[in-house]
Amino acid sequence: MIEILIPITIIVATKNEEKNIADCLSRLKKFNEIIVVDSNSDDATVAIANDFGATIYDFLWNGDMPKKRQWILENVPIRNDWIFFLDADERMREPLINELNDFILRGDLVEFSAGQVVLQTIYCGKALKFGFKTKNIKLLRYKECSFDAIDDSLAPGLGEMEGHFQPSYQGRLYKLHNMLDHDDVDELSKWFTRHINYARWDAWVNSSVQTKKIINSKKAGRAKFFHNLPGRPITFFFYSYFWKLGFLDGLSGLRYALSYSWYYWLCFLIKQDSKRTNRF
């Protein structure tokens, strides 16, 4: 019997992801199109993606707009009406795959243009059951979505990839019930380096009232709440570790809450330093 594959195009943006890409792609056999858009990797990322039958496209950022995800929407041919943006350090499990299949089989999709998924954080090798959960819009109706041209091409930190804001879409938002695994950290040094870059980008955003207003309007609900909250480092720690029961995850829950509290503190310090030195 011929298996009918799920008509959702999975798009994975990569750069030197040989440690993650095989595990990511190996779980996607039930989808009818897998696209990897690679940014000149100098490791085995592309070779591994080819082994899994993914269609490969090259992306070389010229330092201008659009950035990578919007460039994909504008330049990569896509066969399906629906796409799912997946990072190489994210993993789909069967419950989410089955839910996506059921979603596509629904008869009332005309009202929806996007789907939001909760990320299951895997921190220091442990899947956290409690604490703060990130929600991202990953599922999008092709041709009815975009990553707005917020010109942060001069911002330090993120380079070719769009910043921390949600894509725009035209219809209603569907909230998926099953979570997407996100391996948030394999090496702590890389985690801290990555979040230093995020903090630098965040400081640049805050240097422009108009840019801050636009990007903040496109953040997910709780991210928007914490972005504007005074005393973010302390407030986030108490919210994640106590209110959201992060302490039940043991030492990993404590490390998670402390790490993100440190990140919010770093955002504040870089922002204050930028104001004093007028760097942006």
PDB file of C-alpha atoms in Angstrom:
ATOM      1  CA  MET A   1       0.000   0.000   0.000  1.00  0.00           C
ATOM      2  CA  ILE A   2       1.301   3.439  -0.965  1.00  0.00           C
ATOM      3  CA  GLU A   3       1.579   5.767   2.007  1.00  0.00           C
ATOM      4  CA  ILE A   4       0.091   9.224   1.476  1.00  0.00           C
ATOM      5  CA  LEU A   5       2.573  11.751   2.774  1.00  0.00           C
ATOM      6  CA  ILE A   6       1.547  14.879   4.682  1.00  0.00           C
ATOM      7  CA  PRO A   7       1.317  17.860   2.271  1.00  0.00           C
ATOM      8  CA  ILE A   8       3.276  20.284   4.444  1.00  0.00           C
ATOM      9  CA  THR A   9       6.650  21.608   3.297  1.00  0.00           C
ATOM     10  CA  ILE A  10       9.208  21.485   6.088  1.00  0.00           C
ATOM     11  CA  ILE A  11      11.845  24.206   5.763  1.00  0.00           C
ATOM     12  CA  VAL A  12      15.060  23.959   7.762  1.00  0.00           C
ATOM     13  CA  ALA A  13      17.496  26.890   7.668  1.00  0.00           C
ATOM     14  CA  THR A  14      21.052  25.732   8.406  1.00  0.00           C
ATOM     15  CA  LYS A  15      24.637  26.812   8.834  1.00  0.00           C
ATOM     16  CA  ASN A  16      27.165  24.294  10.165  1.00  0.00           C
ATOM     17  CA  GLU A  17      24.570  22.019  11.755  1.00  0.00           C
ATOM     18  CA  GLU A  18      26.208  18.624  11.221  1.00  0.00           C
ATOM     19  CA  LYS A  19      25.645  17.743  14.902  1.00  0.00           C
ATOM     20  CA  ASN A  20      21.891  18.333  14.701  1.00  0.00           C
ATOM     21  CA  ILE A  21      20.662  17.928  11.151  1.00  0.00           C
ATOM     22  CA  ALA A  22      20.502  14.112  10.955  1.00  0.00           C
ATOM     23  CA  ASP A  23      18.364  13.778  14.085  1.00  0.00           C
ATOM     24  CA  CYS A  24      16.153  16.621  12.876  1.00  0.00           C
ATOM     25  CA  LEU A  25      15.557  15.239   9.369  1.00  0.00           C
ATOM     26  CA  SER A  26      15.243  11.593  10.398  1.00  0.00           C
ATOM     27  CA  ARG A  27      11.869  12.346  12.005  1.00  0.00           C
ATOM     28  CA  LEU A  28      10.311  13.936   8.930  1.00  0.00           C
ATOM     29  CA  LYS A  29       9.701  10.905   6.701  1.00  0.00           C
ATOM     30  CA  LYS A  30       5.914  11.403   6.705  1.00  0.00           C
ATOM     31  CA  PHE A  31       6.084  14.812   4.993  1.00  0.00           C
ATOM     32  CA  ASN A  32       6.076  15.102   1.211  1.00  0.00           C
ATOM     33  CA  GLU A  33       8.633  17.917   0.895  1.00  0.00           C
ATOM     34  CA  ILE A  34      11.728  18.703   2.946  1.00  0.00           C
ATOM     35  CA  ILE A  35      13.761  21.780   2.043  1.00  0.00           C
ATOM     36  CA  VAL A  36      17.096  22.724   3.590  1.00  0.00           C
ATOM     37  CA  VAL A  37      18.320  26.268   2.929  1.00  0.00           C
ATOM     38  CA  ASP A  38      22.011  26.345   3.794  1.00  0.00           C
ATOM     39  CA  SER A  39      24.271  29.334   4.376  1.00  0.00           C
ATOM     40  CA  ASN A  40      27.585  28.119   2.989  1.00  0.00           C
ATOM     41  CA  SER A  41      28.265  25.493   5.649  1.00  0.00           C
ATOM     42  CA  ASP A  42      31.851  24.267   5.795  1.00  0.00           C
ATOM     43  CA  ASP A  43      31.012  21.042   7.618  1.00  0.00           C
ATOM     44  CA  ALA A  44      28.973  17.985   6.600  1.00  0.00           C
ATOM     45  CA  THR A  45      25.535  19.627   6.915  1.00  0.00           C
ATOM     46  CA  VAL A  46      24.716  19.594   3.190  1.00  0.00           C
ATOM     47  CA  ALA A  47      26.010  16.055   2.637  1.00  0.00           C
ATOM     48  CA  ILE A  48      23.884  14.741   5.513  1.00  0.00           C
ATOM     49  CA  ALA A  49      20.814  16.613   4.274  1.00  0.00           C
ATOM     50  CA  ASN A  50      21.328  15.098   0.811  1.00  0.00           C
ATOM     51  CA  ASP A  51      21.486  11.631   2.358  1.00  0.00           C
ATOM     52  CA  PHE A  52      18.000  12.200   3.807  1.00  0.00           C
ATOM     53  CA  GLY A  53      16.624  13.244   0.445  1.00  0.00           C
ATOM     54  CA  ALA A  54      16.134  16.915   1.274  1.00  0.00           C
ATOM     55  CA  THR A  55      16.078  19.500  -1.489  1.00  0.00           C
ATOM     56  CA  ILE A  56      19.002  21.875  -0.918  1.00  0.00           C
ATOM     57  CA  TYR A  57      19.108  25.585  -1.689  1.00  0.00           C
ATOM     58  CA  ASP A  58      22.041  27.890  -1.046  1.00  0.00           C
ATOM     59  CA  PHE A  59      21.667  31.237   0.657  1.00  0.00           C
ATOM     60  CA  LEU A  60      24.361  33.885   0.837  1.00  0.00           C
ATOM     61  CA  TRP A  61      23.314  36.991   2.730  1.00  0.00           C
ATOM     62  CA  ASN A  62      24.399  40.254   1.114  1.00  0.00           C
ATOM     63  CA  GLY A  63      23.960  42.287   4.304  1.00  0.00           C
ATOM     64  CA  ASP A  64      20.675  43.795   3.129  1.00  0.00           C
ATOM     65  CA  MET A  65      17.003  42.927   3.264  1.00  0.00           C
ATOM     66  CA  PRO A  66      15.330  40.523   3.007  1.00  0.00           C
ATOM     67  CA  LYS A  67      16.888  38.253   5.579  1.00  0.00           C
ATOM     68  CA  LYS A  68      16.883  34.485   5.345  1.00  0.00           C
ATOM     69  CA  ARG A  69      13.321  33.370   6.098  1.00  0.00           C
ATOM     70  CA  GLN A  70      11.697  36.088   4.002  1.00  0.00           C
ATOM     71  CA  TRP A  71      14.192  35.365   1.218  1.00  0.00           C
ATOM     72  CA  ILE A  72      13.030  31.747   1.316  1.00  0.00           C
ATOM     73  CA  LEU A  73       9.395  32.817   0.931  1.00  0.00           C
ATOM     74  CA  GLU A  74      10.294  35.008  -2.037  1.00  0.00           C
ATOM     75  CA  ASN A  75      12.771  32.763  -3.874  1.00  0.00           C
ATOM     76  CA  VAL A  76      12.331  29.071  -3.072  1.00  0.00           C
ATOM     77  CA  PRO A  77       9.683  27.129  -5.048  1.00  0.00           C
ATOM     78  CA  ILE A  78       7.323  25.380  -2.639  1.00  0.00           C
ATOM     79  CA  ARG A  79       4.812  22.744  -3.716  1.00  0.00           C
ATOM     80  CA  ASN A  80       2.370  22.860  -0.783  1.00  0.00           C
ATOM     81  CA  ASP A  81      -0.102  25.378   0.590  1.00  0.00           C
ATOM     82  CA  TRP A  82       1.324  24.994   4.093  1.00  0.00           C
ATOM     83  CA  ILE A  83       4.901  25.304   5.345  1.00  0.00           C
ATOM     84  CA  PHE A  84       6.537  24.619   8.696  1.00  0.00           C
ATOM     85  CA  PHE A  85       9.739  26.442   9.630  1.00  0.00           C
ATOM     86  CA  LEU A  86      11.905  24.077  11.673  1.00  0.00           C
ATOM     87  CA  ASP A  87      15.281  24.802  13.257  1.00  0.00           C
ATOM     88  CA  ALA A  88      17.999  22.161  13.133  1.00  0.00           C
ATOM     89  CA  ASP A  89      17.986  21.864  16.934  1.00  0.00           C
ATOM     90  CA  GLU A  90      14.241  21.133  16.979  1.00  0.00           C
ATOM     91  CA  ARG A  91      12.712  17.657  16.823  1.00  0.00           C
ATOM     92  CA  MET A  92       9.221  16.565  15.814  1.00  0.00           C
ATOM     93  CA  ARG A  93       7.690  13.693  17.730  1.00  0.00           C
ATOM     94  CA  GLU A  94       4.872  11.444  16.533  1.00  0.00           C
ATOM     95  CA  PRO A  95       2.050  13.197  18.452  1.00  0.00           C
ATOM     96  CA  LEU A  96       2.857  16.527  16.774  1.00  0.00           C
ATOM     97  CA  ILE A  97       3.293  14.901  13.343  1.00  0.00           C
ATOM     98  CA  ASN A  98      -0.083  13.176  13.712  1.00  0.00           C
ATOM     99  CA  GLU A  99      -1.714  16.416  14.820  1.00  0.00           C
ATOM    100  CA  LEU A 100      -0.320  18.243  11.790  1.00  0.00           C
ATOM    101  CA  ASN A 101      -1.713  15.509   9.560  1.00  0.00           C
ATOM    102  CA  ASP A 102      -5.131  15.813  11.212  1.00  0.00           C
ATOM    103  CA  PHE A 103      -4.959  19.583  10.827  1.00  0.00           C
ATOM    104  CA  ILE A 104      -4.397  19.310   7.077  1.00  0.00           C
ATOM    105  CA  LEU A 105      -7.317  16.874   6.767  1.00  0.00           C
ATOM    106  CA  ARG A 106      -9.730  19.325   8.406  1.00  0.00           C
ATOM    107  CA  GLY A 107     -12.459  20.811   6.269  1.00  0.00           C
ATOM    108  CA  ASP A 108     -12.491  24.299   7.791  1.00  0.00           C
ATOM    109  CA  LEU A 109      -8.916  25.440   7.133  1.00  0.00           C
ATOM    110  CA  VAL A 110     -10.000  28.457   5.114  1.00  0.00           C
ATOM    111  CA  GLU A 111     -10.225  30.558   8.276  1.00  0.00           C
ATOM    112  CA  PHE A 112      -6.669  29.726   9.427  1.00  0.00           C
ATOM    113  CA  SER A 113      -3.388  31.113   8.110  1.00  0.00           C
ATOM    114  CA  ALA A 114      -0.933  30.143  10.837  1.00  0.00           C
ATOM    115  CA  GLY A 115      -0.291  27.659  13.615  1.00  0.00           C
ATOM    116  CA  GLN A 116       1.419  28.226  16.946  1.00  0.00           C
ATOM    117  CA  VAL A 117       3.369  25.509  18.744  1.00  0.00           C
ATOM    118  CA  VAL A 118       4.733  25.299  22.279  1.00  0.00           C
ATOM    119  CA  LEU A 119       8.412  24.391  22.514  1.00  0.00           C
ATOM    120  CA  GLN A 120       9.387  21.553  24.818  1.00  0.00           C
ATOM    121  CA  THR A 121      12.654  22.827  26.249  1.00  0.00           C
ATOM    122  CA  ILE A 122      15.495  20.317  26.575  1.00  0.00           C
ATOM    123  CA  TYR A 123      18.075  21.990  28.775  1.00  0.00           C
ATOM    124  CA  CYS A 124      21.403  20.377  29.657  1.00  0.00           C
ATOM    125  CA  GLY A 125      20.068  17.085  28.344  1.00  0.00           C
ATOM    126  CA  LYS A 126      16.820  17.098  30.355  1.00  0.00           C
ATOM    127  CA  ALA A 127      13.311  17.710  29.020  1.00  0.00           C
ATOM    128  CA  LEU A 128      11.833  20.302  31.354  1.00  0.00           C
ATOM    129  CA  LYS A 129       8.253  19.579  32.364  1.00  0.00           C
ATOM    130  CA  PHE A 130       7.768  22.884  34.124  1.00  0.00           C
ATOM    131  CA  GLY A 131       8.981  26.477  33.965  1.00  0.00           C
ATOM    132  CA  PHE A 132       8.523  29.075  31.235  1.00  0.00           C
ATOM    133  CA  LYS A 133       7.494  27.704  27.823  1.00  0.00           C
ATOM    134  CA  THR A 134       8.188  29.513  24.552  1.00  0.00           C
ATOM    135  CA  LYS A 135       5.415  29.667  21.943  1.00  0.00           C
ATOM    136  CA  ASN A 136       6.343  30.214  18.293  1.00  0.00           C
ATOM    137  CA  ILE A 137       4.385  30.536  15.069  1.00  0.00           C
ATOM    138  CA  LYS A 138       5.930  27.793  12.953  1.00  0.00           C
ATOM    139  CA  LEU A 139       3.099  26.625  10.701  1.00  0.00           C
ATOM    140  CA  LEU A 140       2.151  29.099   7.968  1.00  0.00           C
ATOM    141  CA  ARG A 141      -0.054  29.178   4.920  1.00  0.00           C
ATOM    142  CA  TYR A 142       2.283  29.865   2.014  1.00  0.00           C
ATOM    143  CA  LYS A 143       1.549  33.134   0.163  1.00  0.00           C
ATOM    144  CA  GLU A 144      -0.412  34.453   3.168  1.00  0.00           C
ATOM    145  CA  CYS A 145       2.555  35.066   5.441  1.00  0.00           C
ATOM    146  CA  SER A 146       5.680  37.198   5.611  1.00  0.00           C
ATOM    147  CA  PHE A 147       8.535  38.260   7.842  1.00  0.00           C
ATOM    148  CA  ASP A 148       8.070  41.999   7.732  1.00  0.00           C
ATOM    149  CA  ALA A 149      10.828  44.188   6.354  1.00  0.00           C
ATOM    150  CA  ILE A 150      11.973  45.534   9.700  1.00  0.00           C
ATOM    151  CA  ASP A 151      15.393  46.778   8.681  1.00  0.00           C
ATOM    152  CA  ASP A 152      17.678  45.453  11.384  1.00  0.00           C
ATOM    153  CA  SER A 153      20.422  44.677   8.851  1.00  0.00           C
ATOM    154  CA  LEU A 154      22.762  47.019  10.735  1.00  0.00           C
ATOM    155  CA  ALA A 155      21.961  45.527  14.126  1.00  0.00           C
ATOM    156  CA  PRO A 156      24.745  43.530  15.783  1.00  0.00           C
ATOM    157  CA  GLY A 157      24.215  39.985  16.913  1.00  0.00           C
ATOM    158  CA  LEU A 158      21.886  38.068  14.576  1.00  0.00           C
ATOM    159  CA  GLY A 159      23.282  38.611  11.092  1.00  0.00           C
ATOM    160  CA  GLU A 160      21.380  36.859   8.300  1.00  0.00           C
ATOM    161  CA  MET A 161      18.433  35.628  10.352  1.00  0.00           C
ATOM    162  CA  GLU A 162      15.347  37.610  11.303  1.00  0.00           C
ATOM    163  CA  GLY A 163      15.192  38.785  14.888  1.00  0.00           C
ATOM    164  CA  HIS A 164      12.987  37.586  17.716  1.00  0.00           C
ATOM    165  CA  PHE A 165       9.578  38.475  16.353  1.00  0.00           C
ATOM    166  CA  GLN A 166       6.693  36.511  14.915  1.00  0.00           C
ATOM    167  CA  PRO A 167       5.764  36.402  11.206  1.00  0.00           C
ATOM    168  CA  SER A 168       2.725  38.230   9.880  1.00  0.00           C
ATOM    169  CA  TYR A 169      -0.277  36.275   8.573  1.00  0.00           C
ATOM    170  CA  GLN A 170      -3.733  37.107   7.268  1.00  0.00           C
ATOM    171  CA  GLY A 171      -6.263  34.753   8.866  1.00  0.00           C
ATOM    172  CA  ARG A 172      -6.820  33.182  12.263  1.00  0.00           C
ATOM    173  CA  LEU A 173      -4.182  31.489  14.408  1.00  0.00           C
ATOM    174  CA  TYR A 174      -4.491  27.787  15.193  1.00  0.00           C
ATOM    175  CA  LYS A 175      -2.936  26.625  18.471  1.00  0.00           C
ATOM    176  CA  LEU A 176      -1.379  23.193  18.200  1.00  0.00           C
ATOM    177  CA  HIS A 177      -1.776  21.010  21.270  1.00  0.00           C
ATOM    178  CA  ASN A 178       1.381  18.907  21.013  1.00  0.00           C
ATOM    179  CA  MET A 179       4.824  20.323  21.692  1.00  0.00           C
ATOM    180  CA  LEU A 180       7.938  20.603  19.528  1.00  0.00           C
ATOM    181  CA  ASP A 181      11.177  19.462  21.147  1.00  0.00           C
ATOM    182  CA  HIS A 182      13.827  22.183  21.298  1.00  0.00           C
ATOM    183  CA  ASP A 183      17.316  21.187  22.405  1.00  0.00           C
ATOM    184  CA  ASP A 184      18.074  24.591  23.895  1.00  0.00           C
ATOM    185  CA  VAL A 185      21.666  23.901  24.846  1.00  0.00           C
ATOM    186  CA  ASP A 186      24.205  21.200  24.087  1.00  0.00           C
ATOM    187  CA  GLU A 187      27.172  23.235  25.312  1.00  0.00           C
ATOM    188  CA  LEU A 188      26.712  26.006  27.873  1.00  0.00           C
ATOM    189  CA  SER A 189      29.455  28.122  26.314  1.00  0.00           C
ATOM    190  CA  LYS A 190      27.546  28.167  22.993  1.00  0.00           C
ATOM    191  CA  TRP A 191      24.309  29.020  24.787  1.00  0.00           C
ATOM    192  CA  PHE A 192      25.878  32.028  26.493  1.00  0.00           C
ATOM    193  CA  THR A 193      27.578  33.190  23.273  1.00  0.00           C
ATOM    194  CA  ARG A 194      24.272  32.954  21.408  1.00  0.00           C
ATOM    195  CA  HIS A 195      22.399  34.903  24.055  1.00  0.00           C
ATOM    196  CA  ILE A 196      25.057  37.611  24.200  1.00  0.00           C
ATOM    197  CA  ASN A 197      24.316  38.139  20.500  1.00  0.00           C
ATOM    198  CA  TYR A 198      20.577  38.179  21.212  1.00  0.00           C
ATOM    199  CA  ALA A 199      21.141  40.808  23.902  1.00  0.00           C
ATOM    200  CA  ARG A 200      23.147  43.000  21.516  1.00  0.00           C
ATOM    201  CA  TRP A 201      20.327  42.797  18.966  1.00  0.00           C
ATOM    202  CA  ASP A 202      17.785  43.595  21.672  1.00  0.00           C
ATOM    203  CA  ALA A 203      19.741  46.697  22.696  1.00  0.00           C
ATOM    204  CA  TRP A 204      19.822  47.882  19.090  1.00  0.00           C
ATOM    205  CA  VAL A 205      16.052  47.401  18.816  1.00  0.00           C
ATOM    206  CA  ASN A 206      15.505  49.440  21.961  1.00  0.00           C
ATOM    207  CA  SER A 207      17.610  52.289  20.594  1.00  0.00           C
ATOM    208  CA  SER A 208      14.856  53.155  18.100  1.00  0.00           C
ATOM    209  CA  VAL A 209      11.407  53.947  19.476  1.00  0.00           C
ATOM    210  CA  GLN A 210       9.703  53.119  16.175  1.00  0.00           C
ATOM    211  CA  THR A 211      11.580  49.834  15.628  1.00  0.00           C
ATOM    212  CA  LYS A 212      10.967  48.802  19.228  1.00  0.00           C
ATOM    213  CA  LYS A 213       7.240  49.479  18.820  1.00  0.00           C
ATOM    214  CA  ILE A 214       6.981  47.450  15.612  1.00  0.00           C
ATOM    215  CA  ILE A 215       8.976  44.459  16.844  1.00  0.00           C
ATOM    216  CA  ASN A 216       7.294  44.416  20.238  1.00  0.00           C
ATOM    217  CA  SER A 217       3.900  44.257  18.510  1.00  0.00           C
ATOM    218  CA  LYS A 218       5.031  41.059  16.762  1.00  0.00           C
ATOM    219  CA  LYS A 219       6.290  39.218  19.807  1.00  0.00           C
ATOM    220  CA  ALA A 220       4.340  36.320  21.301  1.00  0.00           C
ATOM    221  CA  GLY A 221       2.124  37.235  24.249  1.00  0.00           C
ATOM    222  CA  ARG A 222       4.337  36.308  27.190  1.00  0.00           C
ATOM    223  CA  ALA A 223       7.515  37.401  25.431  1.00  0.00           C
ATOM    224  CA  LYS A 224       5.881  40.798  24.873  1.00  0.00           C
ATOM    225  CA  PHE A 225       4.921  40.886  28.562  1.00  0.00           C
ATOM    226  CA  PHE A 226       8.460  40.183  29.765  1.00  0.00           C
ATOM    227  CA  HIS A 227      10.004  42.506  27.183  1.00  0.00           C
ATOM    228  CA  ASN A 228       8.217  45.498  28.724  1.00  0.00           C
ATOM    229  CA  LEU A 229       8.333  44.478  32.350  1.00  0.00           C
ATOM    230  CA  PRO A 230      10.476  46.444  34.826  1.00  0.00           C
ATOM    231  CA  GLY A 231      12.916  44.255  36.731  1.00  0.00           C
ATOM    232  CA  ARG A 232      12.795  41.523  34.106  1.00  0.00           C
ATOM    233  CA  PRO A 233      15.637  39.369  35.539  1.00  0.00           C
ATOM    234  CA  ILE A 234      14.067  38.957  38.977  1.00  0.00           C
ATOM    235  CA  THR A 235      10.490  38.810  37.716  1.00  0.00           C
ATOM    236  CA  PHE A 236      11.322  36.135  35.147  1.00  0.00           C
ATOM    237  CA  PHE A 237      13.137  34.006  37.733  1.00  0.00           C
ATOM    238  CA  PHE A 238      10.183  34.017  40.136  1.00  0.00           C
ATOM    239  CA  TYR A 239       7.730  33.433  37.308  1.00  0.00           C
ATOM    240  CA  SER A 240       9.586  30.469  35.802  1.00  0.00           C
ATOM    241  CA  TYR A 241      11.013  28.872  38.928  1.00  0.00           C
ATOM    242  CA  PHE A 242       8.142  29.383  41.379  1.00  0.00           C
ATOM    243  CA  TRP A 243       4.906  30.392  39.601  1.00  0.00           C
ATOM    244  CA  LYS A 244       5.444  27.893  36.744  1.00  0.00           C
ATOM    245  CA  LEU A 245       6.856  25.272  39.145  1.00  0.00           C
ATOM    246  CA  GLY A 246      10.324  25.136  37.602  1.00  0.00           C
ATOM    247  CA  PHE A 247      11.726  23.928  40.918  1.00  0.00           C
ATOM    248  CA  LEU A 248      10.050  20.565  40.242  1.00  0.00           C
ATOM    249  CA  ASP A 249      12.597  20.009  37.446  1.00  0.00           C
ATOM    250  CA  GLY A 250      15.370  19.967  40.030  1.00  0.00           C
ATOM    251  CA  LEU A 251      18.797  21.398  39.262  1.00  0.00           C
ATOM    252  CA  SER A 252      18.011  21.746  35.537  1.00  0.00           C
ATOM    253  CA  GLY A 253      14.977  23.881  36.359  1.00  0.00           C
ATOM    254  CA  LEU A 254      17.102  26.123  38.549  1.00  0.00           C
ATOM    255  CA  ARG A 255      19.799  26.459  35.884  1.00  0.00           C
ATOM    256  CA  TYR A 256      17.185  27.293  33.262  1.00  0.00           C
ATOM    257  CA  ALA A 257      15.587  30.044  35.346  1.00  0.00           C
ATOM    258  CA  LEU A 258      18.967  31.498  36.320  1.00  0.00           C
ATOM    259  CA  SER A 259      20.293  31.401  32.749  1.00  0.00           C
ATOM    260  CA  TYR A 260      17.397  33.388  31.336  1.00  0.00           C
ATOM    261  CA  SER A 261      17.447  35.779  34.269  1.00  0.00           C
ATOM    262  CA  TRP A 262      21.116  36.384  33.419  1.00  0.00           C
ATOM    263  CA  TYR A 263      20.119  36.983  29.794  1.00  0.00           C
ATOM    264  CA  TYR A 264      17.526  39.606  30.751  1.00  0.00           C
ATOM    265  CA  TRP A 265      20.079  41.258  33.050  1.00  0.00           C
ATOM    266  CA  LEU A 266      22.577  41.336  30.199  1.00  0.00           C
ATOM    267  CA  CYS A 267      19.957  42.958  27.931  1.00  0.00           C
ATOM    268  CA  PHE A 268      19.530  45.678  30.535  1.00  0.00           C
ATOM    269  CA  LEU A 269      23.286  46.250  30.951  1.00  0.00           C
ATOM    270  CA  ILE A 270      23.956  46.475  27.198  1.00  0.00           C
ATOM    271  CA  LYS A 271      20.983  48.793  26.770  1.00  0.00           C
ATOM    272  CA  GLN A 272      22.259  51.111  29.514  1.00  0.00           C
ATOM    273  CA  ASP A 273      25.795  51.040  28.080  1.00  0.00           C
ATOM    274  CA  SER A 274      24.425  51.893  24.644  1.00  0.00           C
ATOM    275  CA  LYS A 275      22.613  54.907  26.058  1.00  0.00           C
ATOM    276  CA  ARG A 276      25.742  56.179  27.775  1.00  0.00           C
ATOM    277  CA  THR A 277      28.039  55.732  24.792  1.00  0.00           C
ATOM    278  CA  ASN A 278      25.400  56.488  22.117  1.00  0.00           C
ATOM    279  CA  ARG A 279      26.707  53.529  20.108  1.00  0.00           C
ATOM    280  CA  PHE A 280      23.592  53.002  18.031  1.00  0.00           C
TER     281      PHE A 280
END
